Amino acid sequence: MEVSNESAIKKPKRLTSIVWNHFQRIRKADVCYAVCVHCDKKLSGSSNSGTTHLRNHLMRCLKRSNYDVSQLLSAKKKKKDTSLSIANVNANYDEAQRKDEYIKPTIIKFDHEQRKDEIISLGSCRFDQERSRLDLARMIILHGYPLTMVEHVGFKIFVKNLQPLFEIVPNSSIEVSCIEIYMKEKQKVYEMINRLHGRINLAVEMWSSPENTEYLCLIAHYIDEDWKLQQKILNFVTLDSSHTEDMLSEVIINCLMEWDVECNLFAMTFDDCYADDDIVLRIKDRISQNRPLSSNGQLFDVRSVAHVLNLIVQDAMETLREVTEKVRGSVRYVKSSQVIQGKFNDIAQQIGISCQKNLVLDSPTRWNSTYFMLETVIGYKSAFCFLQEHDPAYTSALTDTEWEWASSITGYLKLFVEITNIFSGDKFPTANIYFPEICDVHIQLIEWCKNPDDFLSSMALKMKAKFDRYWSKCSLALAVAAILDPRFKMKLVEYYYSQIYGSTALDRIKEVSDGIKELFNAYSICSTLVDQGSSLPGSSLPSTSTDSRDRLKGFDKFLHESSQGQSAISDLNKYLEEPVFPRNCDFNILNWWKVHTPRYPILSMMARDILGTPMSTIAPELAFGVGGRVLDSYRCSLNPETRQALICTRDWLQVESEDHNPSSALALYAEAS
């Protein structure tokens, strides 16, 4: 069979790879070359050689224009079943132009249902050194990377292979970039805070370093115009080693003045329940020069719930210390060998113990782990008693009395674990959730003090003494926040106070009622002054300036109190007299107040400020920690200005998402214990 001449002629193979947009194929005799149009380097162009070596050269070619060739190649790989239509490059450029000019491939477009935003434009992408430098600084800030990472060899190699045009900046330059970003973001936060219509609450936290340097962290808590609970770290100040308590109050006041929020402050929460009252008094005196404090300033001074619970737990742990050591010894003995572990399991099975938990040692720095160890061991009490009788090598046995103590105190700890989980499990804890839980603790402490066992009752008395000091400072703030929960109102206060105070409950309830009415009256007056234009723009606070030409400003207040007082009080009365809202698990108190703001215009202003008060200042991951907050060694090595810039800016740059927990903003910087 003869073959026609046309079919016998072998056509040259079409160059389909996208790589050939960057190479000129030249044939000399029987040898094919691929010449890079950017650097003129000759490589093998034979069809048997493939294109991998050409692609690798493009990734390393320093003279090629800046765009991501790998993106094109990966796009082709991902879309291998999708036809690519590539506009041809003008083939009339001479070889000299190829040496000096970048031949721009035109737009690459996928044929099948290609979205507009997926079109890759090669010619429009240009490298920006300044933008890349700031992006690198933001990455370091946002993820807590060390500034020195820019000096790491691995990082330099990675960046040079990814983008040869990027100039690696030294550590000092990145530090300057971070400070630059900090200043820009600080201005944004400043403007946002000073636009708020409501007041802010300030959490005061103390940190330390392994070298015993102390730091002061100030965090603003507030409810924004959309009724979302927000928080921003304002300052992370390094305290001088010679600072005194009165100097600490000056540091806090200066920070407030720096942000211009000293006149717009509702309450301050101190993480230390035993913080020096003089510090609070000095700050309170300065604040009261700008505005009156209702309820004698009692609502202004709040102490952290988590701190007092930790103090109470430490009393219980210290009381049970010797028994806990025996429990640890018992667990260690059982887990010392597989033979003893198997023997212990057989004993537990023979005597019918149904406990399915495994024995584990606790972490002494996490008191909830000690609780879980005790709870598990108590479940195996009969097995340990049997082991004591039949194994003379077991020397950590508990006496019957010690078993009783361990069981009782473990029951006490269970309450604190449950309550702490409630507080730390809420990503956005508003102030209303704390009152019923703290009242339960109060009632239980009263009962524990009545225990006929002197060992347990004396321990309970020590715990209650710490609690009473906290309760005397914070009970009014806790109660007012609960009243502003439409599911509770005054009914919850009446319910708990009757159990706590007995025959004197009515007097205590009246104190709370008078307190919330006094606060409401203050907000009513502020609201009237705002309407009359005598307040600062965007603020619910009365102006503190004294204008000698208007001597009738006092008359405005008198007129409000005498002629409008009854109508203003009716806003609060209307809320309290209406039936409580049904309790359900999907209730969102901030959404409720957002919807009911038109119905209770003055009370909603008050609710915004009170519900935003941080009743606890410890992040969830630190809630069960025995020690205080310790800054990691790397941050301790930074200078104070850079340290504050990195910590504050990271908080401000964090992207709000469903998984983001605002209370954990500082957890990254805590030293692992």
PDB file of C-alpha atoms in Angstrom, residues 111-346:
ATOM      1  CA  ASP A 111     -12.733  28.802  28.667  1.00  0.00           C
ATOM      2  CA  HIS A 112     -15.320  26.969  30.746  1.00  0.00           C
ATOM      3  CA  GLU A 113     -17.399  29.157  33.097  1.00  0.00           C
ATOM      4  CA  GLN A 114     -14.350  31.181  34.110  1.00  0.00           C
ATOM      5  CA  ARG A 115     -15.090  33.819  36.746  1.00  0.00           C
ATOM      6  CA  LYS A 116     -13.904  37.341  36.049  1.00  0.00           C
ATOM      7  CA  ASP A 117     -11.911  37.494  39.262  1.00  0.00           C
ATOM      8  CA  GLU A 118     -10.018  34.336  38.241  1.00  0.00           C
ATOM      9  CA  ILE A 119      -8.519  35.926  35.151  1.00  0.00           C
ATOM     10  CA  ILE A 120      -4.771  36.151  35.629  1.00  0.00           C
ATOM     11  CA  SER A 121      -3.192  39.297  34.271  1.00  0.00           C
ATOM     12  CA  LEU A 122       0.560  38.875  33.976  1.00  0.00           C
ATOM     13  CA  GLY A 123       1.342  42.332  32.767  1.00  0.00           C
ATOM     14  CA  SER A 124      -0.401  44.181  35.639  1.00  0.00           C
ATOM     15  CA  CYS A 125       1.554  42.574  38.495  1.00  0.00           C
ATOM     16  CA  ARG A 126       4.462  44.685  39.762  1.00  0.00           C
ATOM     17  CA  PHE A 127       6.689  44.192  42.756  1.00  0.00           C
ATOM     18  CA  ASP A 128       6.478  46.754  45.570  1.00  0.00           C
ATOM     19  CA  GLN A 129       9.339  46.622  48.071  1.00  0.00           C
ATOM     20  CA  GLU A 130       7.668  49.024  50.524  1.00  0.00           C
ATOM     21  CA  ARG A 131       4.398  47.145  50.566  1.00  0.00           C
ATOM     22  CA  SER A 132       6.194  43.826  50.999  1.00  0.00           C
ATOM     23  CA  ARG A 133       8.198  45.234  53.907  1.00  0.00           C
ATOM     24  CA  LEU A 134       5.032  46.351  55.703  1.00  0.00           C
ATOM     25  CA  ASP A 135       3.339  43.022  54.947  1.00  0.00           C
ATOM     26  CA  LEU A 136       6.276  41.245  56.552  1.00  0.00           C
ATOM     27  CA  ALA A 137       6.016  43.481  59.626  1.00  0.00           C
ATOM     28  CA  ARG A 138       2.276  42.835  59.913  1.00  0.00           C
ATOM     29  CA  MET A 139       2.853  39.094  59.658  1.00  0.00           C
ATOM     30  CA  ILE A 140       5.403  39.251  62.463  1.00  0.00           C
ATOM     31  CA  ILE A 141       3.022  41.292  64.624  1.00  0.00           C
ATOM     32  CA  LEU A 142      -0.084  39.248  63.931  1.00  0.00           C
ATOM     33  CA  HIS A 143       1.457  35.835  64.560  1.00  0.00           C
ATOM     34  CA  GLY A 144       3.854  36.789  67.304  1.00  0.00           C
ATOM     35  CA  TYR A 145       6.970  35.838  65.358  1.00  0.00           C
ATOM     36  CA  PRO A 146      10.306  37.118  66.699  1.00  0.00           C
ATOM     37  CA  LEU A 147      11.734  40.168  64.960  1.00  0.00           C
ATOM     38  CA  THR A 148      14.969  38.247  64.462  1.00  0.00           C
ATOM     39  CA  MET A 149      13.294  35.847  62.039  1.00  0.00           C
ATOM     40  CA  VAL A 150      14.383  38.162  59.193  1.00  0.00           C
ATOM     41  CA  GLU A 151      17.988  37.217  60.008  1.00  0.00           C
ATOM     42  CA  HIS A 152      17.368  33.460  59.911  1.00  0.00           C
ATOM     43  CA  VAL A 153      19.141  31.730  57.014  1.00  0.00           C
ATOM     44  CA  GLY A 154      16.135  29.565  56.186  1.00  0.00           C
ATOM     45  CA  PHE A 155      13.877  32.620  55.946  1.00  0.00           C
ATOM     46  CA  LYS A 156      16.337  34.447  53.667  1.00  0.00           C
ATOM     47  CA  ILE A 157      16.614  31.462  51.307  1.00  0.00           C
ATOM     48  CA  PHE A 158      12.852  31.043  51.199  1.00  0.00           C
ATOM     49  CA  VAL A 159      12.249  34.722  50.387  1.00  0.00           C
ATOM     50  CA  LYS A 160      14.994  34.874  47.742  1.00  0.00           C
ATOM     51  CA  ASN A 161      13.605  31.840  45.941  1.00  0.00           C
ATOM     52  CA  LEU A 162      10.077  33.187  46.209  1.00  0.00           C
ATOM     53  CA  GLN A 163      10.910  36.762  45.192  1.00  0.00           C
ATOM     54  CA  PRO A 164      14.513  37.541  44.229  1.00  0.00           C
ATOM     55  CA  LEU A 165      13.751  41.255  43.986  1.00  0.00           C
ATOM     56  CA  PHE A 166      12.834  41.553  47.661  1.00  0.00           C
ATOM     57  CA  GLU A 167      15.603  43.139  49.678  1.00  0.00           C
ATOM     58  CA  ILE A 168      15.943  41.431  53.041  1.00  0.00           C
ATOM     59  CA  VAL A 169      15.676  44.115  55.688  1.00  0.00           C
ATOM     60  CA  PRO A 170      17.629  43.954  58.947  1.00  0.00           C
ATOM     61  CA  ASN A 171      16.102  43.390  62.355  1.00  0.00           C
ATOM     62  CA  SER A 172      16.228  47.094  63.200  1.00  0.00           C
ATOM     63  CA  SER A 173      14.325  48.087  60.057  1.00  0.00           C
ATOM     64  CA  ILE A 174      11.540  45.603  60.769  1.00  0.00           C
ATOM     65  CA  GLU A 175      11.306  47.004  64.286  1.00  0.00           C
ATOM     66  CA  VAL A 176      10.851  50.491  62.821  1.00  0.00           C
ATOM     67  CA  SER A 177       8.161  49.151  60.482  1.00  0.00           C
ATOM     68  CA  CYS A 178       6.323  47.597  63.409  1.00  0.00           C
ATOM     69  CA  ILE A 179       6.378  50.897  65.289  1.00  0.00           C
ATOM     70  CA  GLU A 180       5.100  52.639  62.158  1.00  0.00           C
ATOM     71  CA  ILE A 181       2.152  50.235  61.898  1.00  0.00           C
ATOM     72  CA  TYR A 182       1.508  50.633  65.642  1.00  0.00           C
ATOM     73  CA  MET A 183       1.224  54.419  65.353  1.00  0.00           C
ATOM     74  CA  LYS A 184      -1.212  54.206  62.423  1.00  0.00           C
ATOM     75  CA  GLU A 185      -3.387  51.592  64.107  1.00  0.00           C
ATOM     76  CA  LYS A 186      -3.296  53.487  67.393  1.00  0.00           C
ATOM     77  CA  GLN A 187      -4.763  56.552  65.704  1.00  0.00           C
ATOM     78  CA  LYS A 188      -7.603  54.424  64.326  1.00  0.00           C
ATOM     79  CA  VAL A 189      -8.359  52.959  67.762  1.00  0.00           C
ATOM     80  CA  TYR A 190      -8.163  56.418  69.347  1.00  0.00           C
ATOM     81  CA  GLU A 191     -10.705  57.851  66.901  1.00  0.00           C
ATOM     82  CA  MET A 192     -13.004  54.860  67.305  1.00  0.00           C
ATOM     83  CA  ILE A 193     -12.986  54.996  71.118  1.00  0.00           C
ATOM     84  CA  ASN A 194     -13.641  58.716  71.184  1.00  0.00           C
ATOM     85  CA  ARG A 195     -16.610  58.305  68.834  1.00  0.00           C
ATOM     86  CA  LEU A 196     -18.379  55.939  71.219  1.00  0.00           C
ATOM     87  CA  HIS A 197     -21.683  57.176  72.613  1.00  0.00           C
ATOM     88  CA  GLY A 198     -21.425  54.916  75.644  1.00  0.00           C
ATOM     89  CA  ARG A 199     -18.716  54.745  78.264  1.00  0.00           C
ATOM     90  CA  ILE A 200     -15.825  52.335  78.471  1.00  0.00           C
ATOM     91  CA  ASN A 201     -14.748  49.995  81.249  1.00  0.00           C
ATOM     92  CA  LEU A 202     -11.094  49.411  82.003  1.00  0.00           C
ATOM     93  CA  ALA A 203      -9.537  46.109  83.068  1.00  0.00           C
ATOM     94  CA  VAL A 204      -6.235  46.506  84.937  1.00  0.00           C
ATOM     95  CA  GLU A 205      -3.978  43.445  84.745  1.00  0.00           C
ATOM     96  CA  MET A 206      -0.545  42.896  86.257  1.00  0.00           C
ATOM     97  CA  TRP A 207       2.066  40.788  84.468  1.00  0.00           C
ATOM     98  CA  SER A 208       5.572  39.758  85.503  1.00  0.00           C
ATOM     99  CA  SER A 209       8.704  38.325  83.925  1.00  0.00           C
ATOM    100  CA  PRO A 210      10.979  35.471  85.028  1.00  0.00           C
ATOM    101  CA  GLU A 211      13.341  38.236  86.205  1.00  0.00           C
ATOM    102  CA  ASN A 212      10.518  39.749  88.320  1.00  0.00           C
ATOM    103  CA  THR A 213       9.996  42.790  86.116  1.00  0.00           C
ATOM    104  CA  GLU A 214       6.395  43.990  86.385  1.00  0.00           C
ATOM    105  CA  TYR A 215       4.113  45.105  83.583  1.00  0.00           C
ATOM    106  CA  LEU A 216       0.774  46.895  83.581  1.00  0.00           C
ATOM    107  CA  CYS A 217      -1.786  45.941  80.939  1.00  0.00           C
ATOM    108  CA  LEU A 218      -4.857  48.145  80.407  1.00  0.00           C
ATOM    109  CA  ILE A 219      -7.746  46.745  78.359  1.00  0.00           C
ATOM    110  CA  ALA A 220     -10.802  48.765  77.342  1.00  0.00           C
ATOM    111  CA  HIS A 221     -14.127  46.913  77.356  1.00  0.00           C
ATOM    112  CA  TYR A 222     -17.196  48.456  75.751  1.00  0.00           C
ATOM    113  CA  ILE A 223     -20.395  47.697  73.869  1.00  0.00           C
ATOM    114  CA  ASP A 224     -20.411  49.295  70.426  1.00  0.00           C
ATOM    115  CA  GLU A 225     -23.258  50.883  68.502  1.00  0.00           C
ATOM    116  CA  ASP A 226     -24.317  47.478  67.146  1.00  0.00           C
ATOM    117  CA  TRP A 227     -24.562  46.128  70.697  1.00  0.00           C
ATOM    118  CA  LYS A 228     -21.510  43.900  70.323  1.00  0.00           C
ATOM    119  CA  LEU A 229     -19.143  43.456  73.257  1.00  0.00           C
ATOM    120  CA  GLN A 230     -15.661  44.602  72.245  1.00  0.00           C
ATOM    121  CA  GLN A 231     -12.289  44.956  73.881  1.00  0.00           C
ATOM    122  CA  LYS A 232      -9.023  46.632  72.921  1.00  0.00           C
ATOM    123  CA  ILE A 233      -5.643  46.545  74.638  1.00  0.00           C
ATOM    124  CA  LEU A 234      -4.730  50.181  75.190  1.00  0.00           C
ATOM    125  CA  ASN A 235      -1.372  49.933  76.954  1.00  0.00           C
ATOM    126  CA  PHE A 236       1.226  47.394  77.992  1.00  0.00           C
ATOM    127  CA  VAL A 237       3.518  49.423  80.228  1.00  0.00           C
ATOM    128  CA  THR A 238       6.821  48.295  81.708  1.00  0.00           C
ATOM    129  CA  LEU A 239       6.954  49.424  85.334  1.00  0.00           C
ATOM    130  CA  ASP A 240      10.140  50.787  86.775  1.00  0.00           C
ATOM    131  CA  SER A 241      11.694  48.588  89.449  1.00  0.00           C
ATOM    132  CA  SER A 242      11.503  51.491  91.909  1.00  0.00           C
ATOM    133  CA  HIS A 243       7.808  52.200  91.368  1.00  0.00           C
ATOM    134  CA  THR A 244       5.557  52.525  94.405  1.00  0.00           C
ATOM    135  CA  GLU A 245       1.812  52.059  94.805  1.00  0.00           C
ATOM    136  CA  ASP A 246       1.062  55.768  94.400  1.00  0.00           C
ATOM    137  CA  MET A 247       3.185  55.812  91.234  1.00  0.00           C
ATOM    138  CA  LEU A 248       1.068  52.966  89.853  1.00  0.00           C
ATOM    139  CA  SER A 249      -2.055  55.109  90.112  1.00  0.00           C
ATOM    140  CA  GLU A 250      -0.231  57.902  88.264  1.00  0.00           C
ATOM    141  CA  VAL A 251       0.737  55.495  85.473  1.00  0.00           C
ATOM    142  CA  ILE A 252      -2.894  54.448  85.060  1.00  0.00           C
ATOM    143  CA  ILE A 253      -4.131  58.054  85.081  1.00  0.00           C
ATOM    144  CA  ASN A 254      -1.529  59.083  82.496  1.00  0.00           C
ATOM    145  CA  CYS A 255      -2.619  56.223  80.222  1.00  0.00           C
ATOM    146  CA  LEU A 256      -6.249  57.318  80.548  1.00  0.00           C
ATOM    147  CA  MET A 257      -5.312  60.878  79.664  1.00  0.00           C
ATOM    148  CA  GLU A 258      -3.217  59.673  76.726  1.00  0.00           C
ATOM    149  CA  TRP A 259      -6.366  58.111  75.241  1.00  0.00           C
ATOM    150  CA  ASP A 260      -8.664  60.955  76.417  1.00  0.00           C
ATOM    151  CA  VAL A 261     -10.977  58.499  78.172  1.00  0.00           C
ATOM    152  CA  GLU A 262     -10.638  59.667  81.783  1.00  0.00           C
ATOM    153  CA  CYS A 263     -13.955  61.556  81.444  1.00  0.00           C
ATOM    154  CA  ASN A 264     -15.675  58.686  79.676  1.00  0.00           C
ATOM    155  CA  LEU A 265     -14.859  55.911  82.149  1.00  0.00           C
ATOM    156  CA  PHE A 266     -17.612  53.920  83.846  1.00  0.00           C
ATOM    157  CA  ALA A 267     -15.756  51.317  85.924  1.00  0.00           C
ATOM    158  CA  MET A 268     -12.319  49.824  86.514  1.00  0.00           C
ATOM    159  CA  THR A 269     -11.743  46.127  87.168  1.00  0.00           C
ATOM    160  CA  PHE A 270      -8.593  45.108  89.034  1.00  0.00           C
ATOM    161  CA  ASP A 271      -7.338  41.567  88.633  1.00  0.00           C
ATOM    162  CA  ASP A 272      -6.102  41.487  92.231  1.00  0.00           C
ATOM    163  CA  CYS A 273      -8.910  41.250  94.739  1.00  0.00           C
ATOM    164  CA  TYR A 274      -6.541  42.672  97.349  1.00  0.00           C
ATOM    165  CA  ALA A 275      -5.244  45.557  95.248  1.00  0.00           C
ATOM    166  CA  ASP A 276      -4.363  48.536  97.404  1.00  0.00           C
ATOM    167  CA  ASP A 277      -7.509  50.554  98.013  1.00  0.00           C
ATOM    168  CA  ASP A 278      -5.421  53.728  98.019  1.00  0.00           C
ATOM    169  CA  ILE A 279      -4.642  53.177  94.332  1.00  0.00           C
ATOM    170  CA  VAL A 280      -8.343  53.024  93.572  1.00  0.00           C
ATOM    171  CA  LEU A 281      -9.089  56.051  95.735  1.00  0.00           C
ATOM    172  CA  ARG A 282      -6.472  58.186  94.003  1.00  0.00           C
ATOM    173  CA  ILE A 283      -7.823  57.286  90.566  1.00  0.00           C
ATOM    174  CA  LYS A 284     -11.381  57.748  91.786  1.00  0.00           C
ATOM    175  CA  ASP A 285     -10.593  61.220  93.138  1.00  0.00           C
ATOM    176  CA  ARG A 286      -9.093  62.260  89.816  1.00  0.00           C
ATOM    177  CA  ILE A 287     -12.053  60.883  87.879  1.00  0.00           C
ATOM    178  CA  SER A 288     -14.603  62.461  90.243  1.00  0.00           C
ATOM    179  CA  GLN A 289     -13.150  65.882  89.434  1.00  0.00           C
ATOM    180  CA  ASN A 290     -14.592  65.454  85.971  1.00  0.00           C
ATOM    181  CA  ARG A 291     -17.900  63.777  86.785  1.00  0.00           C
ATOM    182  CA  PRO A 292     -19.905  62.632  89.813  1.00  0.00           C
ATOM    183  CA  LEU A 293     -19.711  58.980  90.815  1.00  0.00           C
ATOM    184  CA  SER A 294     -23.015  57.370  91.692  1.00  0.00           C
ATOM    185  CA  SER A 295     -23.474  55.123  94.734  1.00  0.00           C
ATOM    186  CA  ASN A 296     -20.437  56.748  96.338  1.00  0.00           C
ATOM    187  CA  GLY A 297     -18.295  55.319  93.562  1.00  0.00           C
ATOM    188  CA  GLN A 298     -19.015  51.724  94.567  1.00  0.00           C
ATOM    189  CA  LEU A 299     -19.833  50.733  91.001  1.00  0.00           C
ATOM    190  CA  PHE A 300     -16.543  52.248  89.857  1.00  0.00           C
ATOM    191  CA  ASP A 301     -14.350  49.796  91.792  1.00  0.00           C
ATOM    192  CA  VAL A 302     -14.694  46.177  90.613  1.00  0.00           C
ATOM    193  CA  ARG A 303     -12.460  43.203  91.456  1.00  0.00           C
ATOM    194  CA  SER A 304     -11.956  40.124  89.305  1.00  0.00           C
ATOM    195  CA  VAL A 305     -14.216  37.158  90.079  1.00  0.00           C
ATOM    196  CA  ALA A 306     -11.644  34.695  88.752  1.00  0.00           C
ATOM    197  CA  HIS A 307      -9.009  36.015  91.139  1.00  0.00           C
ATOM    198  CA  VAL A 308     -11.131  35.609  94.263  1.00  0.00           C
ATOM    199  CA  LEU A 309     -12.179  32.108  93.203  1.00  0.00           C
ATOM    200  CA  ASN A 310      -8.519  31.170  92.729  1.00  0.00           C
ATOM    201  CA  LEU A 311      -7.682  32.534  96.189  1.00  0.00           C
ATOM    202  CA  ILE A 312     -10.473  30.499  97.769  1.00  0.00           C
ATOM    203  CA  VAL A 313      -9.394  27.361  95.920  1.00  0.00           C
ATOM    204  CA  GLN A 314      -5.789  27.857  97.067  1.00  0.00           C
ATOM    205  CA  ASP A 315      -7.005  27.810 100.683  1.00  0.00           C
ATOM    206  CA  ALA A 316      -8.684  24.470 100.060  1.00  0.00           C
ATOM    207  CA  MET A 317      -5.642  23.087  98.261  1.00  0.00           C
ATOM    208  CA  GLU A 318      -3.281  24.184 101.019  1.00  0.00           C
ATOM    209  CA  THR A 319      -5.513  22.667 103.697  1.00  0.00           C
ATOM    210  CA  LEU A 320      -5.556  19.356 101.835  1.00  0.00           C
ATOM    211  CA  ARG A 321      -1.863  19.477 100.865  1.00  0.00           C
ATOM    212  CA  GLU A 322      -0.678  16.486 102.928  1.00  0.00           C
ATOM    213  CA  VAL A 323      -3.618  14.356 101.823  1.00  0.00           C
ATOM    214  CA  THR A 324      -3.020  15.381  98.184  1.00  0.00           C
ATOM    215  CA  GLU A 325       0.618  14.258  98.444  1.00  0.00           C
ATOM    216  CA  LYS A 326      -0.551  10.836  99.630  1.00  0.00           C
ATOM    217  CA  VAL A 327      -2.975  10.671  96.699  1.00  0.00           C
ATOM    218  CA  ARG A 328      -0.162  11.481  94.262  1.00  0.00           C
ATOM    219  CA  GLY A 329       1.979   8.790  95.877  1.00  0.00           C
ATOM    220  CA  SER A 330      -0.854   6.271  95.504  1.00  0.00           C
ATOM    221  CA  VAL A 331      -1.280   7.057  91.805  1.00  0.00           C
ATOM    222  CA  ARG A 332       2.466   6.877  91.194  1.00  0.00           C
ATOM    223  CA  TYR A 333       2.646   3.475  92.890  1.00  0.00           C
ATOM    224  CA  VAL A 334      -0.175   1.963  90.840  1.00  0.00           C
ATOM    225  CA  LYS A 335       1.310   3.323  87.600  1.00  0.00           C
ATOM    226  CA  SER A 336       4.898   2.374  88.481  1.00  0.00           C
ATOM    227  CA  SER A 337       4.710  -0.930  86.572  1.00  0.00           C
ATOM    228  CA  GLN A 338       2.357  -2.828  84.312  1.00  0.00           C
ATOM    229  CA  VAL A 339       2.220  -5.666  86.855  1.00  0.00           C
ATOM    230  CA  ILE A 340       0.935  -3.424  89.645  1.00  0.00           C
ATOM    231  CA  GLN A 341      -1.414  -1.631  87.243  1.00  0.00           C
ATOM    232  CA  GLY A 342      -2.864  -4.988  86.145  1.00  0.00           C
ATOM    233  CA  LYS A 343      -3.176  -6.153  89.752  1.00  0.00           C
ATOM    234  CA  PHE A 344      -4.993  -2.934  90.669  1.00  0.00           C
ATOM    235  CA  ASN A 345      -7.389  -3.285  87.722  1.00  0.00           C
ATOM    236  CA  ASP A 346      -8.186  -6.862  88.752  1.00  0.00           C
TER     237      ASP A 346
END
